[in-house]
Amino acid sequence: MLIPEDYVRDLPVRLGLYRRIGALASDAETEAMAAELVDRFGPMPPEVDNLLGVVALKRACRDAGVEKLEAGPKGMVLTFRGNAFSNPAGLVAWLSSKGGLVRLRPDHKLAISREMDVAARLRFARDTLGALVGIVGQAKAA
């Protein structure tokens, strides 16, 4: 996931953009960065859009306490940092609301078994991580 050379020709500018993109701390900052890129360099190529999406997923993983997210055409598996989740009761309640679509495996990993194309996997990962971040927030508020 690189910023294409034909989108941002100047190497020092591209390197500076990578640093700034890596430091984005919120969805609002990501949206502002996307708007700035469009203003400065024109419509974003898919590679840059994907880069911003991956950075947002990594941020959500960090906020949710997810150490690893593995996704493929048949589903995804999320591994929690230290095999623990900060709000187990909230996680169990959320899992029960999912009607078996998402399950907690004996090795403390969340498993989602569902055939998905790439776009659906990204949406589902974003939605799942968003829900987990919300559950973590409930534990912090309590």
PDB file of C-alpha atoms in Angstrom, residues 6-141:
ATOM      1  CA  ASP A   6       2.585   9.385 -10.305  1.00  0.00           C
ATOM      2  CA  TYR A   7       0.177  10.754  -7.641  1.00  0.00           C
ATOM      3  CA  VAL A   8       2.849  12.462  -5.489  1.00  0.00           C
ATOM      4  CA  ARG A   9       6.012  12.820  -7.561  1.00  0.00           C
ATOM      5  CA  ASP A  10       8.282  14.447  -4.960  1.00  0.00           C
ATOM      6  CA  LEU A  11       9.871  11.767  -2.720  1.00  0.00           C
ATOM      7  CA  PRO A  12      10.367  13.994   0.365  1.00  0.00           C
ATOM      8  CA  VAL A  13       6.718  15.067   0.148  1.00  0.00           C
ATOM      9  CA  ARG A  14       5.614  11.402  -0.151  1.00  0.00           C
ATOM     10  CA  LEU A  15       7.733  10.435   2.873  1.00  0.00           C
ATOM     11  CA  GLY A  16       6.255  13.315   4.857  1.00  0.00           C
ATOM     12  CA  LEU A  17       2.761  12.145   3.921  1.00  0.00           C
ATOM     13  CA  TYR A  18       3.556   8.614   5.142  1.00  0.00           C
ATOM     14  CA  ARG A  19       4.676  10.043   8.494  1.00  0.00           C
ATOM     15  CA  ARG A  20       1.541  12.153   8.790  1.00  0.00           C
ATOM     16  CA  ILE A  21      -0.755   9.295   7.753  1.00  0.00           C
ATOM     17  CA  GLY A  22       0.893   7.002  10.314  1.00  0.00           C
ATOM     18  CA  ALA A  23       0.228   9.554  13.052  1.00  0.00           C
ATOM     19  CA  LEU A  24      -3.498  10.024  12.320  1.00  0.00           C
ATOM     20  CA  ALA A  25      -5.300   9.624  15.642  1.00  0.00           C
ATOM     21  CA  SER A  26      -8.990   9.758  14.710  1.00  0.00           C
ATOM     22  CA  ASP A  27     -11.468   9.257  11.907  1.00  0.00           C
ATOM     23  CA  ALA A  28     -11.878  13.032  11.693  1.00  0.00           C
ATOM     24  CA  GLU A  29      -8.127  13.429  11.128  1.00  0.00           C
ATOM     25  CA  THR A  30      -8.248  10.711   8.470  1.00  0.00           C
ATOM     26  CA  GLU A  31     -11.088  12.482   6.670  1.00  0.00           C
ATOM     27  CA  ALA A  32      -9.208  15.787   6.876  1.00  0.00           C
ATOM     28  CA  MET A  33      -6.095  14.119   5.438  1.00  0.00           C
ATOM     29  CA  ALA A  34      -8.140  12.638   2.588  1.00  0.00           C
ATOM     30  CA  ALA A  35      -9.594  16.074   1.824  1.00  0.00           C
ATOM     31  CA  GLU A  36      -6.132  17.643   1.899  1.00  0.00           C
ATOM     32  CA  LEU A  37      -4.764  14.996  -0.477  1.00  0.00           C
ATOM     33  CA  VAL A  38      -7.599  15.626  -2.924  1.00  0.00           C
ATOM     34  CA  ASP A  39      -7.051  19.396  -2.681  1.00  0.00           C
ATOM     35  CA  ARG A  40      -3.295  19.165  -3.204  1.00  0.00           C
ATOM     36  CA  PHE A  41      -2.918  16.271  -5.635  1.00  0.00           C
ATOM     37  CA  GLY A  42      -6.325  15.597  -7.191  1.00  0.00           C
ATOM     38  CA  PRO A  43      -8.610  12.571  -6.876  1.00  0.00           C
ATOM     39  CA  MET A  44      -7.106   9.834  -4.706  1.00  0.00           C
ATOM     40  CA  PRO A  45      -6.111   6.633  -6.452  1.00  0.00           C
ATOM     41  CA  PRO A  46      -7.405   3.383  -4.908  1.00  0.00           C
ATOM     42  CA  GLU A  47      -3.984   2.673  -3.355  1.00  0.00           C
ATOM     43  CA  VAL A  48      -4.141   5.831  -1.247  1.00  0.00           C
ATOM     44  CA  ASP A  49      -7.750   5.180  -0.254  1.00  0.00           C
ATOM     45  CA  ASN A  50      -6.747   1.660   0.808  1.00  0.00           C
ATOM     46  CA  LEU A  51      -3.776   3.020   2.768  1.00  0.00           C
ATOM     47  CA  LEU A  52      -6.029   5.386   4.719  1.00  0.00           C
ATOM     48  CA  GLY A  53      -8.474   2.520   5.340  1.00  0.00           C
ATOM     49  CA  VAL A  54      -5.752   0.216   6.651  1.00  0.00           C
ATOM     50  CA  VAL A  55      -4.414   2.933   8.957  1.00  0.00           C
ATOM     51  CA  ALA A  56      -7.945   3.417  10.326  1.00  0.00           C
ATOM     52  CA  LEU A  57      -8.296  -0.351  10.881  1.00  0.00           C
ATOM     53  CA  LYS A  58      -4.961  -0.487  12.705  1.00  0.00           C
ATOM     54  CA  ARG A  59      -6.034   2.397  14.933  1.00  0.00           C
ATOM     55  CA  ALA A  60      -9.336   0.636  15.694  1.00  0.00           C
ATOM     56  CA  CYS A  61      -7.454  -2.596  16.484  1.00  0.00           C
ATOM     57  CA  ARG A  62      -5.230  -0.719  18.920  1.00  0.00           C
ATOM     58  CA  ASP A  63      -8.234   0.975  20.577  1.00  0.00           C
ATOM     59  CA  ALA A  64     -10.144  -2.315  20.835  1.00  0.00           C
ATOM     60  CA  GLY A  65      -7.208  -4.276  22.241  1.00  0.00           C
ATOM     61  CA  VAL A  66      -6.960  -6.452  19.131  1.00  0.00           C
ATOM     62  CA  GLU A  67      -3.445  -7.663  18.492  1.00  0.00           C
ATOM     63  CA  LYS A  68      -4.082  -9.398  15.190  1.00  0.00           C
ATOM     64  CA  LEU A  69      -6.818  -9.422  12.570  1.00  0.00           C
ATOM     65  CA  GLU A  70      -6.721 -12.166   9.958  1.00  0.00           C
ATOM     66  CA  ALA A  71      -9.255 -11.988   7.140  1.00  0.00           C
ATOM     67  CA  GLY A  72      -9.882 -14.154   4.139  1.00  0.00           C
ATOM     68  CA  PRO A  73     -12.701 -15.060   1.770  1.00  0.00           C
ATOM     69  CA  LYS A  74     -14.330 -17.404   4.317  1.00  0.00           C
ATOM     70  CA  GLY A  75     -14.256 -15.086   7.327  1.00  0.00           C
ATOM     71  CA  MET A  76     -11.947 -13.520   9.870  1.00  0.00           C
ATOM     72  CA  VAL A  77     -10.284 -14.146  13.214  1.00  0.00           C
ATOM     73  CA  LEU A  78      -9.424 -11.481  15.787  1.00  0.00           C
ATOM     74  CA  THR A  79      -6.786 -12.120  18.446  1.00  0.00           C
ATOM     75  CA  PHE A  80      -6.919 -10.010  21.599  1.00  0.00           C
ATOM     76  CA  ARG A  81      -3.745  -8.588  23.096  1.00  0.00           C
ATOM     77  CA  GLY A  82      -2.656 -10.970  25.846  1.00  0.00           C
ATOM     78  CA  ASN A  83      -5.654 -13.219  25.035  1.00  0.00           C
ATOM     79  CA  ALA A  84      -7.797 -10.959  27.238  1.00  0.00           C
ATOM     80  CA  PHE A  85     -10.503  -8.364  26.639  1.00  0.00           C
ATOM     81  CA  SER A  86     -10.975  -5.411  29.002  1.00  0.00           C
ATOM     82  CA  ASN A  87     -14.772  -5.828  29.258  1.00  0.00           C
ATOM     83  CA  PRO A  88     -15.581  -9.568  29.174  1.00  0.00           C
ATOM     84  CA  ALA A  89     -19.209  -9.070  30.279  1.00  0.00           C
ATOM     85  CA  GLY A  90     -19.790  -6.514  27.513  1.00  0.00           C
ATOM     86  CA  LEU A  91     -18.155  -8.850  24.995  1.00  0.00           C
ATOM     87  CA  VAL A  92     -20.403 -11.747  26.012  1.00  0.00           C
ATOM     88  CA  ALA A  93     -23.503  -9.537  25.740  1.00  0.00           C
ATOM     89  CA  TRP A  94     -22.409  -8.345  22.295  1.00  0.00           C
ATOM     90  CA  LEU A  95     -21.686 -11.910  21.152  1.00  0.00           C
ATOM     91  CA  SER A  96     -25.128 -13.070  22.261  1.00  0.00           C
ATOM     92  CA  SER A  97     -26.692 -10.278  20.185  1.00  0.00           C
ATOM     93  CA  LYS A  98     -24.927 -11.555  17.065  1.00  0.00           C
ATOM     94  CA  GLY A  99     -26.941 -14.777  16.862  1.00  0.00           C
ATOM     95  CA  GLY A 100     -23.957 -17.070  16.336  1.00  0.00           C
ATOM     96  CA  LEU A 101     -22.419 -15.075  13.468  1.00  0.00           C
ATOM     97  CA  VAL A 102     -19.477 -14.175  15.728  1.00  0.00           C
ATOM     98  CA  ARG A 103     -18.205 -16.687  18.249  1.00  0.00           C
ATOM     99  CA  LEU A 104     -15.500 -16.828  20.881  1.00  0.00           C
ATOM    100  CA  ARG A 105     -13.246 -19.822  20.326  1.00  0.00           C
ATOM    101  CA  PRO A 106     -11.679 -21.803  23.185  1.00  0.00           C
ATOM    102  CA  ASP A 107      -8.334 -20.110  22.419  1.00  0.00           C
ATOM    103  CA  HIS A 108      -9.979 -16.716  23.236  1.00  0.00           C
ATOM    104  CA  LYS A 109     -10.078 -15.555  19.624  1.00  0.00           C
ATOM    105  CA  LEU A 110     -13.150 -14.126  17.939  1.00  0.00           C
ATOM    106  CA  ALA A 111     -14.110 -16.046  14.816  1.00  0.00           C
ATOM    107  CA  ILE A 112     -16.456 -14.896  12.095  1.00  0.00           C
ATOM    108  CA  SER A 113     -17.303 -17.600   9.566  1.00  0.00           C
ATOM    109  CA  ARG A 114     -18.929 -15.978   6.594  1.00  0.00           C
ATOM    110  CA  GLU A 115     -18.129 -15.823   2.882  1.00  0.00           C
ATOM    111  CA  MET A 116     -17.223 -12.220   1.996  1.00  0.00           C
ATOM    112  CA  ASP A 117     -15.597 -10.362  -0.846  1.00  0.00           C
ATOM    113  CA  VAL A 118     -12.840  -7.835  -0.099  1.00  0.00           C
ATOM    114  CA  ALA A 119     -15.168  -4.840   0.257  1.00  0.00           C
ATOM    115  CA  ALA A 120     -17.504  -6.765   2.577  1.00  0.00           C
ATOM    116  CA  ARG A 121     -14.533  -7.933   4.689  1.00  0.00           C
ATOM    117  CA  LEU A 122     -13.334  -4.357   5.133  1.00  0.00           C
ATOM    118  CA  ARG A 123     -16.841  -3.156   6.075  1.00  0.00           C
ATOM    119  CA  PHE A 124     -17.366  -6.060   8.457  1.00  0.00           C
ATOM    120  CA  ALA A 125     -13.940  -5.549  10.064  1.00  0.00           C
ATOM    121  CA  ARG A 126     -14.656  -1.822  10.534  1.00  0.00           C
ATOM    122  CA  ASP A 127     -18.090  -2.535  12.018  1.00  0.00           C
ATOM    123  CA  THR A 128     -16.796  -5.272  14.314  1.00  0.00           C
ATOM    124  CA  LEU A 129     -13.865  -3.196  15.535  1.00  0.00           C
ATOM    125  CA  GLY A 130     -16.170  -0.210  16.044  1.00  0.00           C
ATOM    126  CA  ALA A 131     -18.413  -2.346  18.240  1.00  0.00           C
ATOM    127  CA  LEU A 132     -15.426  -3.644  20.223  1.00  0.00           C
ATOM    128  CA  VAL A 133     -14.087  -0.101  20.729  1.00  0.00           C
ATOM    129  CA  GLY A 134     -17.514   0.840  22.073  1.00  0.00           C
ATOM    130  CA  ILE A 135     -17.471  -2.103  24.478  1.00  0.00           C
ATOM    131  CA  VAL A 136     -13.988  -1.115  25.681  1.00  0.00           C
ATOM    132  CA  GLY A 137     -15.300   2.436  26.194  1.00  0.00           C
ATOM    133  CA  GLN A 138     -18.105   1.089  28.383  1.00  0.00           C
ATOM    134  CA  ALA A 139     -15.521  -0.567  30.644  1.00  0.00           C
ATOM    135  CA  LYS A 140     -13.495   2.658  30.882  1.00  0.00           C
ATOM    136  CA  ALA A 141     -16.616   4.678  31.751  1.00  0.00           C
TER     137      ALA A 141
END
